Amino acid sequence: MSNNEPGFSTLAIHAGAQPDPTTGARATPIYQTSSYVFEDTDHAAALFGLKAFGNIYTRIGNPTQAVLEERIAALEGGTAALATASGHAAQLLVFHSIMQPGCNFIAANKLYGGSINQFGHAFKNFDWHVRWSDPADIASIETQIDDKTRGIFIESLANPGGTFVDIAAIAEVAHKHGLPLIVDNTMASPYLLRPIEHGADIVIHSMTKFIGGHGNSMGGIMIDGGTFNWSESGNYPMLSEPRPEYGGIVLHETFGNFAFAIACRVLGLRDLGPAIAPFNAFLLLTGVETLPLRMQRHCDNALEVATWLKDHAKVDWVSYSGLPGDDNHQLMKTYSPKGAGAVFTFGLKGGFDAGVKFVEGLELFSHLANIGDTRSLVIHPASTTHRQLSPEQQIAAGAGPDVVRLSIGIEDVSDIIGDLQQALDKV
Amino acid sequence: MHQDSYSDNFIAGILRSVKTIAMIGASPKDVRPSNIVMKYLIAKGFKVAPVNPGHAGKEIQGQMTYASLADIPWHIDMVDVFRGSDALPGIVDEILALKDRPDVLWAQLTVFHAEAGQRAEDAGLKVVMNRCPKIEYGRLSGEIRWSGVNSRIISSRKPVAQRGFQALGIRPQSK
Ligand SMILES: Cc1ncc(COP(=O)(O)O)c(C=O)c1O
């Protein structure tokens, strides 16, 4: 192609993919293989020693997965990416590359409940310590940074609250203290918002959600912004020190601005093992080709539904940053002018009991623990995704007892509203 | 002044036309970036002369090492620099003093000196700085994609397979 930068929709279809070099197959083939034949022992040694490009074993990389990685890296404006079995696996590999035992990181308290569990419980076993902060209160982040802090983690658009975060302001604090900013961009998707453009150094996704978009495959990914200097402080020895795993290679000096993604692959994925299945990579790739179309429709439908709900007599409140009166509307207009996403919360005047009755009365909406499907979805977070949290944590995360979360699908909006109407009638 | 920006066509043109490379700062240690890049370039069919005064007369990756550019007894198409940016002005002096000058000055990732680069360019050399020929070769051929790297190449054309397994080449200039 010419040297003009291709647009987002072109990248969503083409980035990373070329016809298969031997067969000419145009769709990306599913390389359903565990391993790859070496030409000779020297070739094998070069591959194992990170001296040649190529596939060795699907726990470390796979050609179908690689197309997906490059595509998402291109959509996010990153230098490289690493796909994993789930969003949680991507988070694990990112933190494995920046943390040492005894270190801490700052995380927003408005996160997907599963991430709050992973950081607060599972990571404690590695002696990695999360410090919670309010992403709307920059001081609550900055005052917790000390010489053992290794990063800051936020969601660009928080699940389930549906609130945008001032990424640039938090990036400034992170960089002032020599820390990378890690942004979970699952809820917004790169169609709405590209965190690297606002100062993020690493982006992660649960591709299970909007990137795949069809609710059929688990997958996660980390994207390297290529922006962070891993050697400056000496605090990131996985990148800046000779690695005994590879005979003394220093990853940052060897791989430059995509060294972080390489570290997540060759130190994290290789040794911890959460590889994505090639078939899932294929389904997610097929899904992402229509991301721009789907995401706009999700947003348009969600705005119409939120507007309708706000005026309903049985509805107490609606929290959707796409609504002009919403507290978060200004940030939404700055960070995500094309739309406010598909996921938002609301409360019924009848509180918890009305919420339960409402959820059980829906017929088109599916009651399940996911977001970002073509189908419209509903859940009561306090009894499900955010159940493990204390009542205070639930409220801080935007998942109090009266909260109902919707993920608006791409069906006809009249049918979506019709289903909500009939379920509200029964309350 | 020389800018840190090169078109894919410019880089591909260099990697297509160059056959012989002098690598200044080549290390005998097999985990150093210079050694890794040298091994890769040799596998891709380039003839590489390591230049390293501390190792002159001994081999690196099976190639005889020279103490200076002037000692290399054959024509060099490209000089590839694995030294700090502040070494570049002196290296440009050395290149310009050669009777048989190379066509290309290439400086590795993080190695950049606008004034020295401009001087080489004014003397008729093609100049690339702050890039790695292994990464650029991998990017333009498509090999780097297997590592999940954003090659920034959008193309509906079939990649160019080379002999052996998992080996891609740079597409010849289209007619
Ligand atoms: C915002 C966000 N981040 C991370 C995850 C975890 O991803 P996965 O379920 O793919 O492990 C989820 C899943 O719901 C999520 O919504």
XYZ file of C-alpha atoms and ligand atoms in Angstrom:
618
model
C 0.000 0.000 0.000
C 1.001 3.633 -0.293
C 2.646 5.246 2.690
C -0.636 6.856 3.770
C -1.759 5.552 7.142
C -4.617 3.091 6.560
C -7.873 3.866 8.372
C -9.257 1.933 11.309
C -11.726 -0.181 9.310
C -9.017 -1.150 6.822
C -6.722 -2.203 9.662
C -9.533 -4.188 11.310
C -9.748 -6.310 8.167
C -6.181 -6.413 6.860
C -3.583 -5.771 9.557
C -1.405 -8.808 10.201
C -2.903 -10.951 7.427
C -1.559 -11.794 4.006
C -2.402 -14.727 1.738
C -0.827 -17.948 2.977
C 2.674 -18.192 1.452
C 2.306 -21.799 0.279
C -1.386 -22.240 -0.605
C -2.520 -18.682 -1.282
C -5.426 -19.176 1.160
C -6.899 -15.719 1.673
C -8.673 -16.214 5.006
C -6.172 -16.750 7.792
C -5.776 -20.533 8.173
C -6.256 -22.193 11.551
C -2.809 -23.593 12.271
C -4.102 -26.410 14.438
C -0.698 -27.756 15.391
C 1.217 -27.985 18.642
C 4.661 -27.724 17.050
C 6.748 -26.853 13.987
C 9.504 -28.889 12.278
C 13.040 -27.474 12.483
C 15.191 -27.341 9.394
C 18.217 -28.596 11.326
C 19.701 -28.361 14.817
C 21.221 -24.956 14.096
C 17.807 -23.576 13.087
C 16.294 -25.071 16.242
C 19.006 -23.513 18.405
C 18.540 -20.115 16.731
C 14.781 -20.226 17.362
C 15.153 -21.306 20.990
C 17.820 -18.661 21.558
C 15.574 -15.843 20.171
C 18.020 -15.347 17.293
C 15.660 -16.156 14.423
C 11.988 -15.287 13.895
C 9.691 -18.272 13.789
C 7.379 -20.693 15.485
C 8.572 -23.438 17.831
C 5.655 -24.654 19.895
C 2.127 -23.280 20.194
C 2.498 -22.536 23.918
C 4.915 -19.788 22.816
C 3.301 -18.702 19.549
C 1.157 -19.837 16.626
C 0.690 -18.274 13.164
C -3.093 -17.830 13.546
C -2.580 -16.189 16.916
C 0.167 -13.988 15.426
C -2.213 -12.467 12.865
C -4.602 -11.600 15.679
C -1.752 -10.089 17.700
C -0.563 -7.863 14.902
C -4.104 -6.814 14.054
C -4.901 -5.669 17.589
C -1.493 -4.023 17.955
C -2.267 -2.051 14.792
C -5.762 -1.093 15.975
C -4.384 0.134 19.307
C -1.400 1.894 17.734
C 1.077 -0.332 19.584
C 4.371 -1.883 18.519
C 3.485 -5.517 19.273
C 1.004 -7.679 21.129
C 0.662 -11.036 22.800
C -2.618 -12.951 22.805
C -3.492 -15.248 25.702
C -6.129 -17.733 26.767
C -8.172 -15.049 28.564
C -8.100 -11.426 29.642
C -7.012 -12.518 33.103
C -4.061 -14.387 31.597
C -2.975 -11.206 29.794
C -3.038 -9.318 33.087
C -1.024 -12.075 34.772
C 1.670 -11.933 32.087
C 1.891 -8.131 32.187
C 2.370 -8.082 35.946
C 4.766 -11.032 35.801
C 7.005 -8.882 33.597
C 7.016 -5.818 35.876
C 6.690 -7.168 39.426
C 9.129 -8.761 41.820
C 8.122 -10.281 45.188
C 7.495 -7.506 47.701
C 6.587 -4.925 45.059
C 3.273 -3.128 44.727
C 1.136 -1.471 42.073
C -1.688 1.057 42.191
C -5.045 0.010 40.729
C -8.308 1.845 40.277
C -11.052 0.618 42.598
C -13.512 0.827 39.673
C -12.635 -2.415 37.896
C -14.225 -5.594 36.658
C -14.860 -7.695 39.801
C -12.702 -10.544 38.524
C -9.733 -8.184 38.280
C -10.339 -6.994 41.833
C -10.203 -10.658 42.899
C -7.099 -11.435 40.849
C -5.171 -8.451 42.183
C -6.367 -8.681 45.780
C -6.140 -12.432 46.285
C -4.285 -14.463 43.639
C -1.471 -11.916 43.273
C -0.942 -11.828 47.041
C 0.403 -15.386 46.802
C 3.197 -14.051 44.585
C 3.897 -11.332 47.179
C 2.621 -8.705 44.712
C 0.528 -6.083 46.472
C -2.269 -3.984 45.048
C -3.047 -0.537 46.450
C -6.553 0.624 45.587
C -7.244 4.176 44.563
C -10.083 6.272 43.174
C -9.246 6.979 39.521
C -11.269 10.216 39.678
C -9.029 11.455 42.517
C -5.464 11.702 41.179
C -4.112 12.455 44.668
C -5.352 9.073 45.911
C -3.081 7.506 43.279
C -0.034 9.671 43.769
C 0.094 9.525 47.572
C 0.328 5.727 47.466
C 3.373 5.550 45.178
C 6.594 4.509 46.908
C 9.949 3.009 45.883
C 8.417 -0.451 45.585
C 5.659 0.667 43.195
C 6.036 -0.745 39.676
C 2.942 0.376 37.767
C -0.551 1.875 37.665
C -3.576 -0.069 36.354
C -6.906 1.428 35.285
C -9.850 0.603 33.022
C -10.399 3.236 30.310
C -14.145 2.727 30.644
C -14.892 1.016 33.934
C -16.931 -2.178 34.183
C -19.701 -2.173 35.374
C -20.103 1.553 36.111
C -19.553 2.646 32.524
C -17.484 5.685 33.526
C -14.562 7.062 31.534
C -11.307 7.788 33.315
C -8.975 10.737 32.693
C -6.199 8.617 31.175
C -3.904 11.508 30.249
C -3.923 12.916 33.797
C -3.092 9.513 35.287
C -0.412 8.889 32.642
C 1.232 12.141 33.666
C 1.420 11.026 37.307
C 2.716 7.600 36.294
C 5.470 9.026 34.118
C 6.445 11.643 36.685
C 7.244 8.709 38.984
C 8.896 6.567 36.294
C 6.021 4.067 36.195
C 4.212 2.465 33.249
C 0.474 3.047 32.917
C -1.457 -0.129 32.101
C -4.968 0.366 30.717
C -7.661 -2.274 30.373
C -9.486 -1.128 27.222
C -11.975 -4.022 27.091
C -15.141 -1.984 27.522
C -14.303 0.789 25.065
C -12.429 -1.178 22.406
C -9.899 0.628 20.185
C -12.742 1.755 17.917
C -13.907 4.192 20.589
C -10.665 4.971 22.378
C -6.968 4.225 21.953
C -5.280 4.603 25.357
C -1.735 4.738 23.943
C -2.654 8.035 22.244
C -3.437 9.406 25.720
C -0.227 8.228 27.387
C -0.812 4.569 28.260
C 2.263 2.348 27.950
C 0.530 -1.030 27.941
C -3.029 -1.904 26.980
C -4.830 -5.122 27.821
C -8.120 -6.579 26.629
C -10.455 -9.350 27.400
C -11.043 -10.206 23.724
C -13.874 -12.398 25.004
C -15.888 -9.156 24.852
C -16.158 -6.600 22.023
C -13.095 -7.614 20.008
C -14.496 -11.090 19.386
C -17.958 -9.656 19.777
C -19.998 -12.823 19.345
C -19.731 -14.380 22.787
C -18.166 -17.553 21.407
C -14.497 -17.542 22.448
C -12.301 -16.720 25.404
C -9.203 -14.699 24.708
C -7.037 -11.944 26.094
C -4.289 -9.751 24.757
C -1.625 -7.330 25.924
C -0.422 -4.560 23.613
C 2.977 -2.941 23.976
C 2.816 0.813 23.389
C 6.565 0.860 22.791
C 6.696 4.055 24.825
C 8.249 3.092 28.147
C 11.975 3.099 28.935
C 12.435 -0.197 30.771
C 16.136 0.309 31.414
C 16.146 3.768 32.975
C 15.360 3.000 36.635
C 16.720 -0.515 37.060
C 13.339 -1.465 38.539
C 12.398 -3.794 35.668
C 15.086 -6.492 35.659
C 13.025 -8.799 33.407
C 13.698 -6.261 30.657
C 16.925 -4.570 31.678
C 19.082 -7.398 33.114
C 20.703 -10.379 31.381
C 18.142 -13.205 31.459
C 19.497 -16.549 32.660
C 16.579 -18.250 30.811
C 18.232 -17.223 27.531
C 21.959 -17.412 28.194
C 22.197 -13.786 29.281
C 20.216 -11.893 26.621
C 19.034 -8.429 27.711
C 15.549 -8.139 26.251
C 15.197 -4.348 26.160
C 18.444 -3.729 24.304
C 17.811 -6.669 21.952
C 14.165 -5.973 21.045
C 13.934 -2.206 21.502
C 10.453 -0.744 21.496
C 8.633 -4.090 21.407
C 10.710 -5.731 24.148
C 7.868 -5.702 26.651
C 5.618 -7.852 24.462
C 8.562 -10.193 23.880
C 9.166 -10.427 27.646
C 5.515 -11.321 28.233
C 5.872 -14.067 25.608
C 9.284 -15.580 26.205
C 9.402 -15.226 29.996
C 5.701 -15.140 30.910
C 3.742 -17.178 28.399
C 6.521 -19.716 27.885
C 6.902 -20.440 31.586
C 3.385 -19.877 32.939
C 1.552 -21.359 29.963
C -1.813 -19.613 29.328
C -1.683 -19.914 25.510
C -4.703 -19.077 23.367
C -6.175 -21.921 21.273
C -5.616 -21.391 17.511
C -9.326 -21.934 16.855
C -10.256 -19.210 19.329
C -7.713 -16.910 17.705
C -9.424 -17.572 14.363
C -12.908 -16.819 15.711
C -11.698 -13.644 17.397
C -10.004 -12.567 14.151
C -13.238 -13.087 12.249
C -15.045 -11.084 14.901
C -12.688 -8.141 14.907
C -13.165 -7.523 11.181
C -16.587 -6.049 11.965
C -15.582 -4.261 15.189
C -16.142 -0.733 13.795
C -19.634 -1.594 12.520
C -20.680 -3.486 15.616
C -19.293 -1.000 18.094
C -21.073 1.956 16.536
C -24.352 0.042 16.528
C -23.791 -1.018 20.176
C -23.279 2.626 21.134
C -26.225 3.952 19.134
C -28.555 1.312 20.571
C -27.278 1.850 24.119
C -27.873 5.605 23.950
C -31.408 5.090 22.760
C -32.121 2.500 25.455
C -30.583 4.610 28.224
C -32.593 7.651 27.131
C -35.781 5.592 27.173
C -35.059 4.024 30.585
C -34.278 7.364 32.218
C -37.833 8.542 31.605
C -39.484 5.330 32.776
C -41.616 5.715 35.904
C -40.193 2.614 37.636
C -36.552 3.562 37.055
C -34.772 5.392 39.873
C -31.567 6.331 38.072
C -29.574 5.551 34.907
C -25.814 5.887 34.801
C -24.694 6.157 31.183
C -22.012 8.645 30.266
C -23.591 9.081 26.844
C -26.533 10.920 28.430
C -26.016 14.701 28.290
C -26.807 15.217 31.983
C -24.482 12.437 33.203
C -21.627 13.350 35.607
C -19.197 11.562 33.288
C -20.480 13.111 30.044
C -17.671 15.672 29.667
C -14.951 13.002 29.983
C -16.857 10.830 27.535
C -16.931 13.651 24.991
C -13.182 14.154 25.400
C -12.130 10.515 25.268
C -14.817 8.749 23.289
C -16.778 11.143 21.074
C -18.129 8.333 18.832
C -20.132 6.822 21.673
C -20.197 5.773 25.300
C -20.044 2.011 24.837
C -22.655 -0.702 25.216
C -22.571 -1.307 28.951
C -24.290 0.750 31.609
C -26.091 0.397 34.888
C -29.385 1.542 36.301
C -31.405 1.159 39.494
C -35.084 0.427 39.966
C -37.191 2.315 42.470
C -38.031 -1.010 44.109
C -34.309 -1.641 44.929
C -32.814 -5.126 45.147
C -36.096 -7.083 44.996
C -37.407 -5.181 41.984
C -34.033 -5.714 40.267
C -34.227 -9.470 40.746
C -37.828 -9.564 39.495
C -36.931 -7.451 36.477
C -33.979 -9.647 35.469
C -36.121 -12.747 35.745
C -38.861 -11.213 33.577
C -36.679 -10.524 30.523
C -37.083 -12.716 27.443
C -34.789 -11.317 24.746
C -31.995 -10.276 27.108
C -29.854 -13.166 28.318
C -29.069 -13.330 32.012
C -25.388 -14.220 32.083
C -21.920 -13.124 33.178
C -20.525 -11.533 30.046
C -20.565 -8.281 28.097
C -19.869 -7.294 24.508
C -21.921 -9.947 22.742
C -24.064 -9.271 19.648
C -26.942 -10.276 21.941
C -28.309 -8.021 24.676
C -27.225 -9.193 28.121
C -28.240 -8.446 31.690
C -26.797 -9.167 35.110
C -27.147 -8.156 38.735
C -23.453 -7.593 39.634
C -23.833 -7.613 43.421
C -24.980 -11.227 43.361
C -22.643 -12.410 40.567
C -19.512 -10.757 39.089
C -18.937 -8.554 42.130
C -20.265 -11.017 44.736
C -16.863 -11.718 46.358
C -16.403 -8.031 47.220
C -17.294 -6.361 50.490
C -20.384 -4.067 50.399
C -18.052 -1.017 50.462
C -15.989 -2.401 47.565
C -19.199 -3.150 45.662
C -20.397 0.427 46.010
C -16.944 1.823 45.150
C -16.885 -0.365 42.028
C -20.346 0.864 40.964
C -21.965 -2.492 41.784
C -24.167 -1.740 44.816
C -27.173 -3.941 45.722
C -29.723 -2.063 43.576
C -27.546 -1.952 40.442
C -28.607 -3.773 37.265
C -26.037 -3.926 34.438
C -27.029 -4.087 30.794
C -24.827 -4.873 27.816
C -26.830 -3.646 24.851
C -26.576 -5.842 21.763
C -26.925 -5.040 18.098
C -30.481 -6.326 17.634
C -33.202 -3.917 16.438
C -33.423 -1.318 19.161
C -37.233 -1.455 19.125
C -37.074 -5.117 20.137
C -34.565 -4.372 22.896
C -36.782 -1.642 24.327
C -39.846 -3.852 23.886
C -38.295 -6.541 26.067
C -37.321 -4.040 28.771
C -40.860 -2.608 28.651
C -42.576 -5.948 29.177
C -40.197 -6.917 32.012
C -40.715 -3.566 33.738
C -44.462 -4.010 33.386
C -44.176 -7.190 35.471
C -42.283 -5.457 38.312
C 19.133 18.129 8.852
C 18.678 14.351 8.651
C 15.263 13.175 9.901
C 14.507 9.935 11.739
C 11.952 8.861 9.127
C 12.324 6.476 6.169
C 9.792 5.054 3.747
C 9.391 1.303 3.468
C 10.440 1.571 -0.189
C 13.690 3.284 0.745
C 14.591 0.625 3.331
C 13.523 -2.241 1.058
C 15.644 -0.780 -1.737
C 18.707 -0.828 0.518
C 18.113 -4.367 1.747
C 17.625 -5.558 -1.858
C 20.716 -3.958 -3.313
C 23.252 -4.444 -0.522
C 25.294 -7.668 -0.663
C 28.241 -6.958 1.674
C 28.198 -5.346 5.114
C 30.881 -4.191 7.534
C 29.585 -4.375 11.089
C 31.365 -1.919 13.381
C 31.195 -3.025 17.011
C 30.390 -6.674 16.291
C 30.689 -8.721 19.474
C 32.003 -12.291 19.728
C 29.481 -12.959 22.547
C 26.514 -14.795 21.087
C 23.868 -13.095 23.242
C 24.854 -9.541 22.264
C 22.503 -7.806 19.797
C 25.310 -7.279 17.255
C 26.150 -10.979 17.208
C 22.474 -11.924 16.850
C 21.957 -9.459 13.992
C 25.122 -10.681 12.274
C 23.994 -14.298 12.467
C 20.626 -13.340 10.973
C 22.088 -11.285 8.140
C 24.457 -14.115 7.208
C 21.508 -16.533 7.147
C 19.777 -14.114 4.765
C 22.718 -14.310 2.356
C 24.648 -11.144 3.201
C 28.442 -11.318 3.452
C 29.368 -9.648 6.757
C 32.793 -8.427 7.909
C 32.950 -7.805 11.667
C 34.997 -4.741 12.645
C 36.301 -4.807 16.207
C 39.923 -3.860 17.033
C 39.881 -5.930 20.242
C 39.022 -9.068 18.300
C 40.901 -8.491 15.018
C 42.366 -11.609 13.427
C 39.819 -13.880 15.130
C 36.466 -15.035 13.825
C 32.943 -13.951 14.800
C 30.098 -16.131 13.495
C 32.696 -17.786 11.248
C 33.798 -14.465 9.664
C 37.260 -12.889 9.979
C 37.266 -9.757 12.156
C 39.092 -6.594 11.069
C 40.502 -3.771 13.177
C 39.142 -1.014 10.952
C 37.082 -0.413 7.814
C 40.240 0.323 5.842
C 41.565 -3.178 6.583
C 38.709 -4.982 4.841
C 40.145 -6.340 1.571
C 36.869 -6.399 -0.392
C 34.172 -3.918 -1.372
C 31.677 -3.007 1.298
C 28.168 -1.957 0.219
C 26.990 -0.939 3.672
C 28.483 -0.013 7.036
C 26.315 -1.041 10.014
C 27.171 0.718 13.292
C 26.804 -0.942 16.707
C 28.464 1.875 18.644
C 27.227 4.843 20.705
C 25.816 7.853 18.814
C 28.883 9.930 19.699
C 31.071 7.540 17.680
C 29.195 8.350 14.459
C 31.069 11.552 13.430
C 34.398 9.690 13.615
C 32.995 6.742 11.671
C 31.729 9.096 8.955
C 35.255 10.612 8.748
C 36.645 7.112 8.364
C 34.137 6.232 5.636
C 34.760 9.423 3.697
C 38.527 8.778 3.813
C 38.114 5.363 2.143
C 39.165 5.063 -1.501
C 36.371 2.552 -2.122
C 33.378 4.039 -0.353
C 30.250 2.127 0.707
C 26.811 3.136 -0.616
C 24.979 2.979 2.681
C 25.576 4.083 6.264
C 23.272 2.295 8.691
C 23.237 2.994 12.454
C 21.466 0.635 14.865
C 18.495 1.296 17.136
C 19.223 4.228 19.509
C 22.260 5.243 17.429
C 21.563 8.629 15.819
C 23.627 11.700 15.007
C 21.838 14.188 12.747
C 24.927 16.155 11.745
C 27.080 13.085 10.998
C 24.206 11.520 9.064
C 23.766 14.681 7.024
C 27.480 14.758 6.194
C 27.364 11.167 4.914
C 24.240 11.956 2.922
C 25.843 15.064 1.399
C 28.734 12.845 0.323
C 26.262 10.660 -1.627
C 25.610 7.834 0.823
C 22.151 6.567 1.681
C 21.714 6.934 5.435
C 19.520 5.044 7.911
C 19.847 5.644 11.640
C 18.082 4.391 14.757
C 16.898 1.234 12.968
C 17.922 -2.423 13.034
C 18.447 -4.240 9.712
C 17.257 -7.512 11.268
C 14.024 -5.910 12.436
C 13.549 -4.102 9.114
C 14.210 -7.274 7.138
C 11.799 -9.173 9.386
C 9.211 -6.424 9.066
C 9.348 -6.052 5.285
C 9.499 -9.814 4.632
C 6.780 -10.609 7.179
C 8.902 -12.869 9.390
C 8.592 -10.504 12.349
C 4.833 -11.038 12.357
C 5.327 -14.456 13.942
C 6.470 -12.592 17.064
C 3.235 -10.560 17.235
C 5.045 -7.409 16.108
C 3.142 -4.695 14.264
C 4.896 -4.724 10.871
C 2.664 -1.876 9.611
C 2.564 -3.666 6.245
C -0.875 -3.873 4.616
C -0.807 -6.049 1.519
C -2.996 -8.536 -0.323
C 0.085 -10.030 -2.021
C 1.543 -13.393 -1.094
C 4.722 -13.231 1.032
C 7.938 -14.316 -0.716
C 9.015 -17.735 0.553
C 12.738 -18.511 0.712
C 14.464 -21.891 0.805
C 14.045 -23.817 4.040
C 11.422 -23.571 6.772
C 9.929 -20.359 8.103
C 12.014 -18.133 5.878
C 10.582 -15.164 3.989
C 12.355 -12.685 1.746
C 11.915 -9.144 0.556
C 9.780 -8.828 -2.568
C 11.793 -7.885 -5.657
C 11.184 -4.408 -7.040
C 7.923 -4.484 -9.012
C 8.296 -3.802 -12.731
C -13.009 -5.099 31.856
C -12.607 -6.540 31.923
N -11.310 -6.851 32.073
C -10.907 -8.127 32.168
C -11.789 -9.178 32.115
C -11.277 -10.579 32.248
O -11.257 -11.199 31.022
P -11.478 -12.775 30.791
O -12.832 -13.099 31.334
O -11.359 -12.910 29.318
O -10.391 -13.473 31.545
C -13.153 -8.900 31.951
C -14.145 -10.009 31.896
O -15.307 -9.818 32.178
C -13.572 -7.546 31.856
O -14.869 -7.224 31.698
